[in-house]
Amino acid sequence: PTRVEPASFRDPGNQVFYAGSEVLRGLDPRAAEQWRALAATDFFPALLAEGKVCGTEPVDPSRVPAGVTWAAVLRHERIPFVSHPYEWSFSMVRDAALLHLEILRTALAAGFTTKDGSAYNLQWRGAAPVFIDVGSFEPLRDGEPWAGYRQFCQTLLYPLLLTAHLGLDFRPWLRAQVDGIEPEQMRRLFTGPRRLHRGVPTHVHLHGAMQARNARSSTTDVRAQLRAAGYTRELALATVRGVERLVRRLDRPPAASPWADYQRNCGYSGADRAAKERFVELALTTAGSPRLVLDLGANDGRYARIAACHADYVVAVEQDPDVVDTLYRTLRTEHDRRILPLVMDLADPSPGGGWRGVERAGFGARARADVVLALAVVHHLALGRNVPLPAVLDWLLDAVAPGGRLVVEFVHPDDPMARRLLDNKPDGLFPDYRREAFEALLTARCRVERRQDLPSGTRTLYQVAVGG
């Protein structure tokens, strides 16, 4: 069966859909002509070879759904796990922006441009960004502005300015508005001396003023004005290089975090840590060769790294953005392509967004893994966030693909970390938070394959099989 990508409706002549495990793109006659011109260039095959653009090749157009006729069909590589910009750390957004600008600069020099500038046109192979919107390339016309400039500002540049200059978390803004942060919202934040911060006068205040002035002008009118003013490819290139220099200068090193050195601060003894690592290693080994592993509550990525030795791909989810940014920077230095770190509050995971709530799939719709690691997570959700224990377990099991495994840790009520959480709660609020109750929930829902108490005696690990 063939399924249309829910986010692909905005360009009907250039539509992405799925046929089994394949990712296909149908092109109408105009888009097919542009594709042939793109494939004949020198720059595009080079980007493919360098892995900066997702793998793409033409296939037989008869592979499209019955009743739909396309002039050409492309097959793309399948990205291991689709993520959204509001799940990325600061450095991830910055690197995605730099890749987009590099690709645009290279395209402009060869007489092409990109008609979109959205952060959603980029995905990840581990710690390496990759451009996925091949349909965005089109031949450059005289006097043509960068059509994607507004999208680039609202979904990539403005988030960076918010965090680099003001120390604000950009993720709630991007999560709330699928089209990104509006210039008017930025202008209200950057007033007084703040309006002089690097990049703000041009890309916030001037951009907002120009946008307001041209609100009643058509795109054709704006293009005509630019042509009359002598706007050239060289000026477009200079603009992109200027934005690129700006993005390179925007930085915000990760702040110190109590979770940054989790291995020393989590309360584990050396014996506990060694036993836990052996348990996780054996669980991954007995799972065969898992395609995808989710490490929920990944902290510094210690267990994600163990999982990466056995799995094709690991998604390491952690709530603290500074911890994720530190992990990402390390993985980037190591040229890691198998671990994707993401920022997310597990008690408030990414919902569906955009048109009809499905244009950007929620985390629950994307999270179906062969192995799910939930180590030192249950007590944070149950005690820290007041989520009922049965609901915590049901949510974790929903993330496991049929026939997969869950590796979960239960922190007993008398453990120091659990006591710390309970000290801030009214007495008697969690009468069912007991190991016996947790085990009863497990055995009622799945098959427990292994159980091990850690040497400290206050934590228990379980390996369970989820029916398939």
CSV table of C-alpha atoms in Angstrom, one decimal:
chain,number,residue,atom,x,y,z
A,1,PRO,CA,0.0,0.0,0.0
A,2,THR,CA,1.1,3.6,-0.8
A,3,ARG,CA,0.8,6.4,1.7
A,4,VAL,CA,1.2,10.1,1.0
A,5,GLU,CA,3.5,12.0,3.3
A,6,PRO,CA,1.2,14.3,5.3
A,7,ALA,CA,3.6,17.2,5.1
A,8,SER,CA,3.9,17.1,1.4
A,9,PHE,CA,0.7,18.7,0.3
A,10,ARG,CA,2.0,22.3,-0.1
A,11,ASP,CA,3.7,21.6,-3.4
A,12,PRO,CA,1.3,19.3,-5.4
A,13,GLY,CA,3.6,19.0,-8.3
A,14,ASN,CA,6.3,17.6,-6.1
A,15,GLN,CA,4.8,15.1,-3.7
A,16,VAL,CA,6.4,12.6,-1.4
A,17,PHE,CA,4.8,9.3,-0.6
A,18,TYR,CA,5.8,5.9,0.9
A,19,ALA,CA,5.5,2.5,-0.9
A,20,GLY,CA,6.4,-0.1,1.7
A,21,SER,CA,9.9,0.8,3.0
A,22,GLU,CA,10.6,3.1,0.0
A,23,VAL,CA,10.4,6.9,0.0
A,24,LEU,CA,9.3,8.1,-3.4
A,25,ARG,CA,8.8,11.6,-4.9
A,26,GLY,CA,6.3,12.2,-7.8
A,27,LEU,CA,7.1,15.1,-10.1
A,28,ASP,CA,4.8,16.8,-12.5
A,29,PRO,CA,6.1,17.9,-16.0
A,30,ARG,CA,7.6,21.2,-14.7
A,31,ALA,CA,9.2,19.6,-11.7
A,32,ALA,CA,10.6,16.7,-13.8
A,33,GLU,CA,12.2,19.2,-16.2
A,34,GLN,CA,13.8,21.0,-13.2
A,35,TRP,CA,15.0,17.7,-11.9
A,36,ARG,CA,16.7,16.7,-15.1
A,37,ALA,CA,18.4,20.1,-15.2
A,38,LEU,CA,19.5,19.7,-11.6
A,39,ALA,CA,20.9,16.2,-12.2
A,40,ALA,CA,22.9,17.4,-15.1
A,41,THR,CA,24.8,19.9,-13.0
A,42,ASP,CA,28.2,19.4,-11.4
A,43,PHE,CA,27.3,20.7,-8.0
A,44,PHE,CA,24.3,18.4,-7.2
A,45,PRO,CA,26.0,15.0,-7.8
A,46,ALA,CA,28.9,16.4,-5.6
A,47,LEU,CA,26.5,17.2,-2.8
A,48,LEU,CA,25.0,13.7,-3.1
A,49,ALA,CA,28.4,12.1,-3.0
A,50,GLU,CA,29.4,14.1,0.1
A,51,GLY,CA,26.2,13.0,1.9
A,52,LYS,CA,25.0,16.6,2.3
A,53,VAL,CA,21.8,15.8,0.3
A,54,CYS,CA,19.8,12.7,0.9
A,55,GLY,CA,20.4,9.8,-1.5
A,56,THR,CA,18.3,10.3,-4.6
A,57,GLU,CA,17.8,8.4,-7.9
A,58,PRO,CA,15.2,8.2,-10.6
A,59,VAL,CA,13.0,5.1,-10.8
A,60,ASP,CA,10.2,3.7,-13.0
A,61,PRO,CA,7.2,6.1,-12.8
A,62,SER,CA,4.9,3.0,-12.8
A,63,ARG,CA,5.8,2.5,-9.1
A,64,VAL,CA,3.4,5.3,-8.2
A,65,PRO,CA,-0.2,4.6,-6.9
A,66,ALA,CA,-2.8,3.6,-9.4
A,67,GLY,CA,-4.7,6.5,-10.9
A,68,VAL,CA,-1.9,9.0,-10.5
A,69,THR,CA,0.4,9.9,-13.4
A,70,TRP,CA,3.7,11.6,-12.8
A,71,ALA,CA,6.2,12.8,-15.4
A,72,ALA,CA,9.0,11.3,-13.2
A,73,VAL,CA,9.5,9.6,-9.9
A,74,LEU,CA,12.5,9.7,-7.6
A,75,ARG,CA,13.5,7.4,-4.8
A,76,HIS,CA,15.2,8.8,-1.7
A,77,GLU,CA,17.1,7.2,1.0
A,78,ARG,CA,15.0,6.6,4.1
A,79,ILE,CA,16.1,8.7,7.1
A,80,PRO,CA,16.4,6.4,10.2
A,81,PHE,CA,14.3,8.7,12.4
A,82,VAL,CA,12.4,11.8,11.5
A,83,SER,CA,12.8,14.6,14.1
A,84,HIS,CA,11.6,18.2,14.3
A,85,PRO,CA,13.6,21.4,15.0
A,86,TYR,CA,11.9,21.9,18.4
A,87,GLU,CA,13.6,18.6,19.4
A,88,TRP,CA,17.1,19.8,18.5
A,89,SER,CA,19.7,21.5,20.6
A,90,PHE,CA,21.2,24.9,19.9
A,91,SER,CA,24.2,23.5,18.1
A,92,MET,CA,22.0,21.2,16.0
A,93,VAL,CA,19.9,24.1,14.8
A,94,ARG,CA,23.1,26.1,14.0
A,95,ASP,CA,24.7,23.2,12.0
A,96,ALA,CA,21.4,22.6,10.2
A,97,ALA,CA,21.3,26.3,9.3
A,98,LEU,CA,24.9,26.3,8.1
A,99,LEU,CA,24.3,23.2,5.9
A,100,HIS,CA,21.3,24.9,4.3
A,101,LEU,CA,23.3,28.0,3.6
A,102,GLU,CA,26.2,26.1,2.2
A,103,ILE,CA,23.9,24.2,-0.2
A,104,LEU,CA,22.1,27.4,-1.2
A,105,ARG,CA,25.5,29.2,-1.8
A,106,THR,CA,26.7,26.3,-3.9
A,107,ALA,CA,23.5,26.2,-5.9
A,108,LEU,CA,23.5,29.9,-6.6
A,109,ALA,CA,27.0,29.8,-8.0
A,110,ALA,CA,25.7,27.2,-10.5
A,111,GLY,CA,22.6,29.1,-11.5
A,112,PHE,CA,20.1,27.3,-9.1
A,113,THR,CA,18.3,28.4,-6.0
A,114,THR,CA,16.1,26.8,-3.3
A,115,LYS,CA,12.5,28.0,-3.1
A,116,ASP,CA,12.1,26.9,0.5
A,117,GLY,CA,14.2,27.8,3.6
A,118,SER,CA,12.4,25.8,6.3
A,119,ALA,CA,14.3,23.9,9.0
A,120,TYR,CA,12.0,21.0,8.3
A,121,ASN,CA,13.9,20.5,5.0
A,122,LEU,CA,16.8,19.1,7.1
A,123,GLN,CA,17.1,15.8,9.0
A,124,TRP,CA,19.9,13.9,10.6
A,125,ARG,CA,22.1,10.9,10.1
A,126,GLY,CA,23.3,10.7,13.7
A,127,ALA,CA,25.2,13.9,14.4
A,128,ALA,CA,25.4,14.9,10.7
A,129,PRO,CA,22.6,17.1,9.2
A,130,VAL,CA,21.3,16.2,5.7
A,131,PHE,CA,19.2,18.2,3.3
A,132,ILE,CA,16.1,16.2,2.2
A,133,ASP,CA,14.0,18.6,0.1
A,134,VAL,CA,15.3,17.8,-3.4
A,135,GLY,CA,12.2,19.3,-4.9
A,136,SER,CA,13.2,22.7,-3.5
A,137,PHE,CA,15.9,23.2,-6.1
A,138,GLU,CA,14.9,25.3,-9.2
A,139,PRO,CA,16.8,27.3,-11.8
A,140,LEU,CA,17.6,30.9,-10.8
A,141,ARG,CA,15.8,33.7,-12.6
A,142,ASP,CA,17.1,37.2,-13.1
A,143,GLY,CA,16.1,39.5,-10.3
A,144,GLU,CA,14.9,36.6,-8.2
A,145,PRO,CA,15.2,37.1,-4.4
A,146,TRP,CA,15.9,34.2,-2.1
A,147,ALA,CA,12.4,32.8,-1.9
A,148,GLY,CA,13.1,30.9,1.3
A,149,TYR,CA,14.7,33.8,3.2
A,150,ARG,CA,11.6,34.4,5.4
A,151,GLN,CA,11.3,30.7,6.2
A,152,PHE,CA,15.0,30.5,7.0
A,153,CYS,CA,14.7,33.4,9.4
A,154,GLN,CA,11.6,32.2,11.2
A,155,THR,CA,12.6,28.5,11.6
A,156,LEU,CA,16.4,28.7,11.9
A,157,LEU,CA,17.9,32.2,12.3
A,158,TYR,CA,15.5,33.6,14.8
A,159,PRO,CA,15.7,30.6,17.2
A,160,LEU,CA,19.5,31.0,17.1
A,161,LEU,CA,19.2,34.8,17.9
A,162,LEU,CA,16.8,34.1,20.8
A,163,THR,CA,19.2,31.7,22.5
A,164,ALA,CA,22.5,33.3,21.6
A,165,HIS,CA,21.6,36.9,22.5
A,166,LEU,CA,18.8,36.5,25.1
A,167,GLY,CA,19.4,33.0,26.6
A,168,LEU,CA,15.8,32.1,25.8
A,169,ASP,CA,14.7,28.5,24.9
A,170,PHE,CA,13.6,28.6,21.3
A,171,ARG,CA,11.9,25.2,21.4
A,172,PRO,CA,8.5,26.3,22.8
A,173,TRP,CA,8.2,29.0,20.1
A,174,LEU,CA,8.9,26.5,17.2
A,175,ARG,CA,6.6,23.8,18.8
A,176,ALA,CA,3.7,26.3,19.0
A,177,GLN,CA,4.0,27.7,15.5
A,178,VAL,CA,4.8,25.3,12.6
A,179,ASP,CA,5.8,28.3,10.4
A,180,GLY,CA,8.3,29.5,13.0
A,181,ILE,CA,8.7,32.8,14.9
A,182,GLU,CA,7.3,35.9,13.2
A,183,PRO,CA,9.5,39.1,12.7
A,184,GLU,CA,7.0,41.1,14.7
A,185,GLN,CA,7.4,38.8,17.7
A,186,MET,CA,11.2,39.2,17.5
A,187,ARG,CA,10.9,43.0,17.2
A,188,ARG,CA,9.1,43.2,20.5
A,189,LEU,CA,11.8,41.2,22.2
A,190,PHE,CA,14.7,43.1,20.7
A,191,THR,CA,14.0,46.7,21.8
A,192,GLY,CA,16.3,49.4,23.3
A,193,PRO,CA,20.0,48.3,23.3
A,194,ARG,CA,19.0,44.8,22.3
A,195,ARG,CA,18.0,46.0,18.9
A,196,LEU,CA,21.7,46.5,18.1
A,197,HIS,CA,22.7,42.9,18.8
A,198,ARG,CA,24.5,41.1,16.0
A,199,GLY,CA,22.2,40.3,13.1
A,200,VAL,CA,19.1,42.0,14.7
A,201,PRO,CA,19.0,45.3,12.8
A,202,THR,CA,19.1,43.7,9.4
A,203,HIS,CA,17.3,40.4,9.8
A,204,VAL,CA,14.7,41.4,12.4
A,205,HIS,CA,13.9,45.1,12.2
A,206,LEU,CA,14.7,45.8,8.6
A,207,HIS,CA,13.2,42.5,7.5
A,208,GLY,CA,10.0,43.2,9.5
A,209,ALA,CA,9.7,46.7,8.1
A,210,MET,CA,10.2,45.4,4.5
A,211,GLN,CA,7.7,42.7,5.0
A,212,ALA,CA,5.1,45.1,6.3
A,213,ARG,CA,5.8,47.5,3.3
A,214,ASN,CA,5.5,44.7,0.8
A,215,ALA,CA,2.4,43.2,2.4
A,216,ARG,CA,0.1,44.5,-0.4
A,217,SER,CA,2.6,43.7,-3.2
A,218,SER,CA,2.5,40.5,-5.2
A,219,THR,CA,5.6,38.3,-5.5
A,220,THR,CA,5.7,39.3,-9.2
A,221,ASP,CA,5.8,43.0,-8.2
A,222,VAL,CA,8.6,42.5,-5.8
A,223,ARG,CA,10.6,40.5,-8.4
A,224,ALA,CA,10.1,43.3,-10.9
A,225,GLN,CA,11.2,45.9,-8.4
A,226,LEU,CA,14.4,43.9,-7.6
A,227,ARG,CA,15.2,43.5,-11.3
A,228,ALA,CA,14.7,47.2,-11.9
A,229,ALA,CA,17.0,47.9,-9.0
A,230,GLY,CA,19.7,45.7,-10.5
A,231,TYR,CA,19.5,42.7,-8.2
A,232,THR,CA,21.9,40.1,-9.5
A,233,ARG,CA,23.1,36.6,-8.7
A,234,GLU,CA,26.2,38.2,-7.2
A,235,LEU,CA,24.1,40.2,-4.8
A,236,ALA,CA,22.2,37.1,-3.8
A,237,LEU,CA,25.4,35.2,-3.2
A,238,ALA,CA,26.7,38.1,-1.1
A,239,THR,CA,23.5,38.1,1.0
A,240,VAL,CA,23.8,34.3,1.7
A,241,ARG,CA,27.5,34.7,2.6
A,242,GLY,CA,26.6,37.4,5.0
A,243,VAL,CA,24.0,35.3,6.7
A,244,GLU,CA,26.5,32.4,6.8
A,245,ARG,CA,29.1,34.6,8.6
A,246,LEU,CA,26.4,35.7,11.1
A,247,VAL,CA,25.3,32.2,11.9
A,248,ARG,CA,28.9,31.0,12.4
A,249,ARG,CA,29.4,33.8,14.9
A,250,LEU,CA,26.3,32.9,16.9
A,251,ASP,CA,27.2,30.6,19.7
A,252,ARG,CA,26.1,29.7,23.2
A,253,PRO,CA,28.2,27.0,24.9
A,254,PRO,CA,26.2,24.5,27.0
A,255,ALA,CA,25.7,25.7,30.6
A,256,ALA,CA,26.6,23.7,33.6
A,257,SER,CA,23.9,21.2,34.5
A,258,PRO,CA,23.3,18.8,37.4
A,259,TRP,CA,22.7,16.1,34.8
A,260,ALA,CA,25.9,16.9,32.8
A,261,ASP,CA,28.0,14.5,35.0
A,262,TYR,CA,25.2,12.0,35.6
A,263,GLN,CA,27.4,9.1,36.2
A,264,ARG,CA,28.9,10.7,39.3
A,265,ASN,CA,25.8,12.4,40.5
A,266,CYS,CA,23.1,9.7,40.0
A,267,GLY,CA,23.9,7.8,43.2
A,268,TYR,CA,25.1,4.6,41.6
A,269,SER,CA,28.0,2.7,43.1
A,270,GLY,CA,30.7,1.3,40.8
A,271,ALA,CA,29.2,-2.2,41.3
A,272,ASP,CA,25.7,-0.9,40.4
A,273,ARG,CA,27.0,0.7,37.3
A,274,ALA,CA,28.9,-2.3,36.1
A,275,ALA,CA,25.9,-4.6,36.8
A,276,LYS,CA,23.6,-2.3,34.9
A,277,GLU,CA,25.9,-2.1,31.9
A,278,ARG,CA,26.1,-5.9,31.8
A,279,PHE,CA,22.3,-6.2,32.0
A,280,VAL,CA,21.8,-3.7,29.1
A,281,GLU,CA,24.5,-5.3,27.0
A,282,LEU,CA,23.0,-8.7,27.3
A,283,ALA,CA,19.5,-7.4,26.6
A,284,LEU,CA,20.7,-5.8,23.4
A,285,THR,CA,22.6,-9.0,22.4
A,286,THR,CA,19.6,-11.2,22.9
A,287,ALA,CA,17.4,-8.8,20.9
A,288,GLY,CA,19.4,-9.9,17.8
A,289,SER,CA,20.3,-6.9,15.6
A,290,PRO,CA,17.8,-4.2,16.4
A,291,ARG,CA,17.1,-1.7,13.7
A,292,LEU,CA,16.1,1.1,16.1
A,293,VAL,CA,16.8,1.6,19.8
A,294,LEU,CA,15.2,4.4,21.9
A,295,ASP,CA,17.1,5.5,24.9
A,296,LEU,CA,14.6,7.5,27.0
A,297,GLY,CA,16.2,9.7,29.6
A,298,ALA,CA,19.6,9.3,28.0
A,299,ASN,CA,21.5,11.8,30.1
A,300,ASP,CA,25.1,11.8,28.9
A,301,GLY,CA,24.5,9.0,26.3
A,302,ARG,CA,26.4,6.2,28.1
A,303,TYR,CA,23.8,3.6,27.4
A,304,ALA,CA,23.0,5.0,23.9
A,305,ARG,CA,26.7,4.3,23.1
A,306,ILE,CA,26.4,0.7,24.3
A,307,ALA,CA,23.2,0.3,22.2
A,308,ALA,CA,25.0,1.7,19.2
A,309,CYS,CA,27.4,-1.2,19.3
A,310,HIS,CA,24.5,-3.6,18.6
A,311,ALA,CA,21.8,-1.6,16.7
A,312,ASP,CA,21.6,0.1,13.4
A,313,TYR,CA,20.4,3.4,14.9
A,314,VAL,CA,19.9,4.9,18.4
A,315,VAL,CA,17.7,7.9,19.3
A,316,ALA,CA,18.8,9.3,22.7
A,317,VAL,CA,16.1,11.4,24.3
A,318,GLU,CA,16.9,13.8,27.1
A,319,GLN,CA,15.1,16.7,28.7
A,320,ASP,CA,18.0,18.9,29.6
A,321,PRO,CA,19.0,20.9,26.4
A,322,ASP,CA,22.5,21.7,27.7
A,323,VAL,CA,23.2,18.0,28.3
A,324,VAL,CA,21.9,17.2,24.8
A,325,ASP,CA,24.0,19.9,23.3
A,326,THR,CA,27.1,18.6,25.0
A,327,LEU,CA,26.4,15.1,23.8
A,328,TYR,CA,25.7,16.4,20.3
A,329,ARG,CA,29.0,18.3,20.1
A,330,THR,CA,30.9,15.2,21.3
A,331,LEU,CA,29.2,13.0,18.7
A,332,ARG,CA,29.8,15.6,16.0
A,333,THR,CA,33.5,15.6,16.8
A,334,GLU,CA,33.6,11.8,16.6
A,335,HIS,CA,31.7,11.9,13.3
A,336,ASP,CA,29.1,9.6,14.8
A,337,ARG,CA,26.3,8.6,12.4
A,338,ARG,CA,24.4,6.1,14.6
A,339,ILE,CA,23.2,8.2,17.6
A,340,LEU,CA,20.7,11.0,17.3
A,341,PRO,CA,20.4,13.1,20.4
A,342,LEU,CA,17.0,14.9,20.9
A,343,VAL,CA,15.7,17.3,23.5
A,344,MET,CA,12.3,16.3,24.9
A,345,ASP,CA,10.3,16.3,28.2
A,346,LEU,CA,9.0,12.7,28.4
A,347,ALA,CA,6.1,13.9,30.5
A,348,ASP,CA,5.2,16.3,27.7
A,349,PRO,CA,6.4,14.7,24.4
A,350,SER,CA,6.1,16.4,21.1
A,351,PRO,CA,2.5,16.4,19.9
A,352,GLY,CA,1.3,16.3,16.3
A,353,GLY,CA,1.3,19.8,14.7
A,354,GLY,CA,0.6,21.7,11.5
A,355,TRP,CA,-2.4,21.1,9.3
A,356,ARG,CA,-4.9,18.8,11.0
A,357,GLY,CA,-2.3,18.0,13.6
A,358,VAL,CA,-0.6,15.4,11.3
A,359,GLU,CA,1.6,17.6,9.1
A,360,ARG,CA,4.3,17.1,11.8
A,361,ALA,CA,3.9,13.8,13.4
A,362,GLY,CA,3.9,13.6,17.2
A,363,PHE,CA,6.6,11.6,19.0
A,364,GLY,CA,4.3,8.8,19.8
A,365,ALA,CA,3.5,8.3,16.1
A,366,ARG,CA,7.2,8.1,15.3
A,367,ALA,CA,8.5,6.2,18.3
A,368,ARG,CA,8.2,2.5,17.5
A,369,ALA,CA,11.5,0.8,18.4
A,370,ASP,CA,12.8,-2.7,18.5
A,371,VAL,CA,14.3,-2.0,21.9
A,372,VAL,CA,13.4,0.7,24.3
A,373,LEU,CA,15.7,1.6,27.2
A,374,ALA,CA,13.9,3.3,30.1
A,375,LEU,CA,16.7,3.4,32.7
A,376,ALA,CA,16.0,5.6,35.8
A,377,VAL,CA,12.9,7.1,34.1
A,378,VAL,CA,9.9,5.6,35.8
A,379,HIS,CA,10.4,7.3,39.1
A,380,HIS,CA,10.9,10.7,37.5
A,381,LEU,CA,7.5,10.4,35.7
A,382,ALA,CA,5.6,8.7,38.5
A,383,LEU,CA,7.0,10.6,41.5
A,384,GLY,CA,8.3,13.7,39.9
A,385,ARG,CA,5.4,14.4,37.5
A,386,ASN,CA,2.6,12.6,39.2
A,387,VAL,CA,1.9,10.2,36.2
A,388,PRO,CA,0.1,7.1,37.5
A,389,LEU,CA,2.4,4.0,37.3
A,390,PRO,CA,0.1,2.0,35.0
A,391,ALA,CA,0.0,5.0,32.6
A,392,VAL,CA,3.8,5.3,32.6
A,393,LEU,CA,4.2,1.6,31.8
A,394,ASP,CA,1.6,1.7,29.0
A,395,TRP,CA,3.3,4.7,27.4
A,396,LEU,CA,6.7,2.9,27.5
A,397,LEU,CA,5.2,-0.3,26.0
A,398,ASP,CA,3.5,1.7,23.2
A,399,ALA,CA,7.0,2.8,22.1
A,400,VAL,CA,8.0,-0.8,21.6
A,401,ALA,CA,7.4,-2.4,18.1
A,402,PRO,CA,5.6,-5.7,18.1
A,403,GLY,CA,8.1,-8.5,19.0
A,404,GLY,CA,10.5,-5.9,20.6
A,405,ARG,CA,11.8,-5.5,24.1
A,406,LEU,CA,11.7,-3.0,26.9
A,407,VAL,CA,14.5,-2.7,29.3
A,408,VAL,CA,13.2,-0.8,32.3
A,409,GLU,CA,14.6,0.2,35.7
A,410,PHE,CA,12.4,0.5,38.8
A,411,VAL,CA,13.8,2.7,41.5
A,412,HIS,CA,12.4,1.6,44.9
A,413,PRO,CA,10.7,4.1,47.2
A,414,ASP,CA,13.6,3.8,49.7
A,415,ASP,CA,16.3,4.7,47.1
A,416,PRO,CA,17.9,8.1,47.8
A,417,MET,CA,16.8,9.6,44.4
A,418,ALA,CA,13.2,8.4,45.0
A,419,ARG,CA,13.2,9.8,48.6
A,420,ARG,CA,14.4,13.1,47.3
A,421,LEU,CA,11.4,13.3,45.0
A,422,LEU,CA,9.0,12.1,47.7
A,423,ASP,CA,10.2,14.7,50.1
A,424,ASN,CA,8.6,17.4,48.0
A,425,LYS,CA,5.2,15.6,47.8
A,426,PRO,CA,2.3,15.2,50.4
A,427,ASP,CA,2.4,12.0,52.4
A,428,GLY,CA,0.5,9.1,51.0
A,429,LEU,CA,0.2,10.5,47.5
A,430,PHE,CA,1.8,7.4,45.9
A,431,PRO,CA,0.5,4.4,47.8
A,432,ASP,CA,0.9,2.1,44.7
A,433,TYR,CA,4.5,3.1,44.0
A,434,ARG,CA,6.0,-0.2,45.1
A,435,ARG,CA,8.1,-2.9,43.4
A,436,GLU,CA,5.5,-5.5,43.8
A,437,ALA,CA,2.8,-3.3,42.2
A,438,PHE,CA,5.2,-2.5,39.3
A,439,GLU,CA,6.0,-6.2,38.7
A,440,ALA,CA,2.3,-7.1,38.8
A,441,LEU,CA,1.7,-4.5,36.1
A,442,LEU,CA,4.6,-5.9,34.0
A,443,THR,CA,3.4,-9.5,34.2
A,444,ALA,CA,-0.1,-8.5,33.2
A,445,ARG,CA,1.0,-6.7,30.1
A,446,CYS,CA,4.0,-8.5,28.8
A,447,ARG,CA,6.5,-11.4,29.4
A,448,VAL,CA,9.3,-10.8,31.9
A,449,GLU,CA,12.4,-12.5,30.5
A,450,ARG,CA,15.0,-11.4,33.1
A,451,ARG,CA,15.0,-9.5,36.4
A,452,GLN,CA,18.0,-8.3,38.3
A,453,ASP,CA,18.4,-6.4,41.6
A,454,LEU,CA,21.4,-4.1,41.5
A,455,PRO,CA,24.0,-4.6,44.3
A,456,SER,CA,22.7,-1.5,46.2
A,457,GLY,CA,19.4,-3.3,46.7
A,458,THR,CA,17.2,-0.3,45.9
A,459,ARG,CA,16.9,-0.7,42.1
A,460,THR,CA,15.7,-3.5,39.9
A,461,LEU,CA,16.1,-4.0,36.2
A,462,TYR,CA,13.7,-5.9,34.0
A,463,GLN,CA,13.9,-7.2,30.4
A,464,VAL,CA,10.5,-7.8,29.0
A,465,ALA,CA,9.2,-9.1,25.6
A,466,VAL,CA,6.3,-7.3,24.0
A,467,GLY,CA,4.0,-9.5,22.1
A,468,GLY,CA,4.1,-9.5,18.3
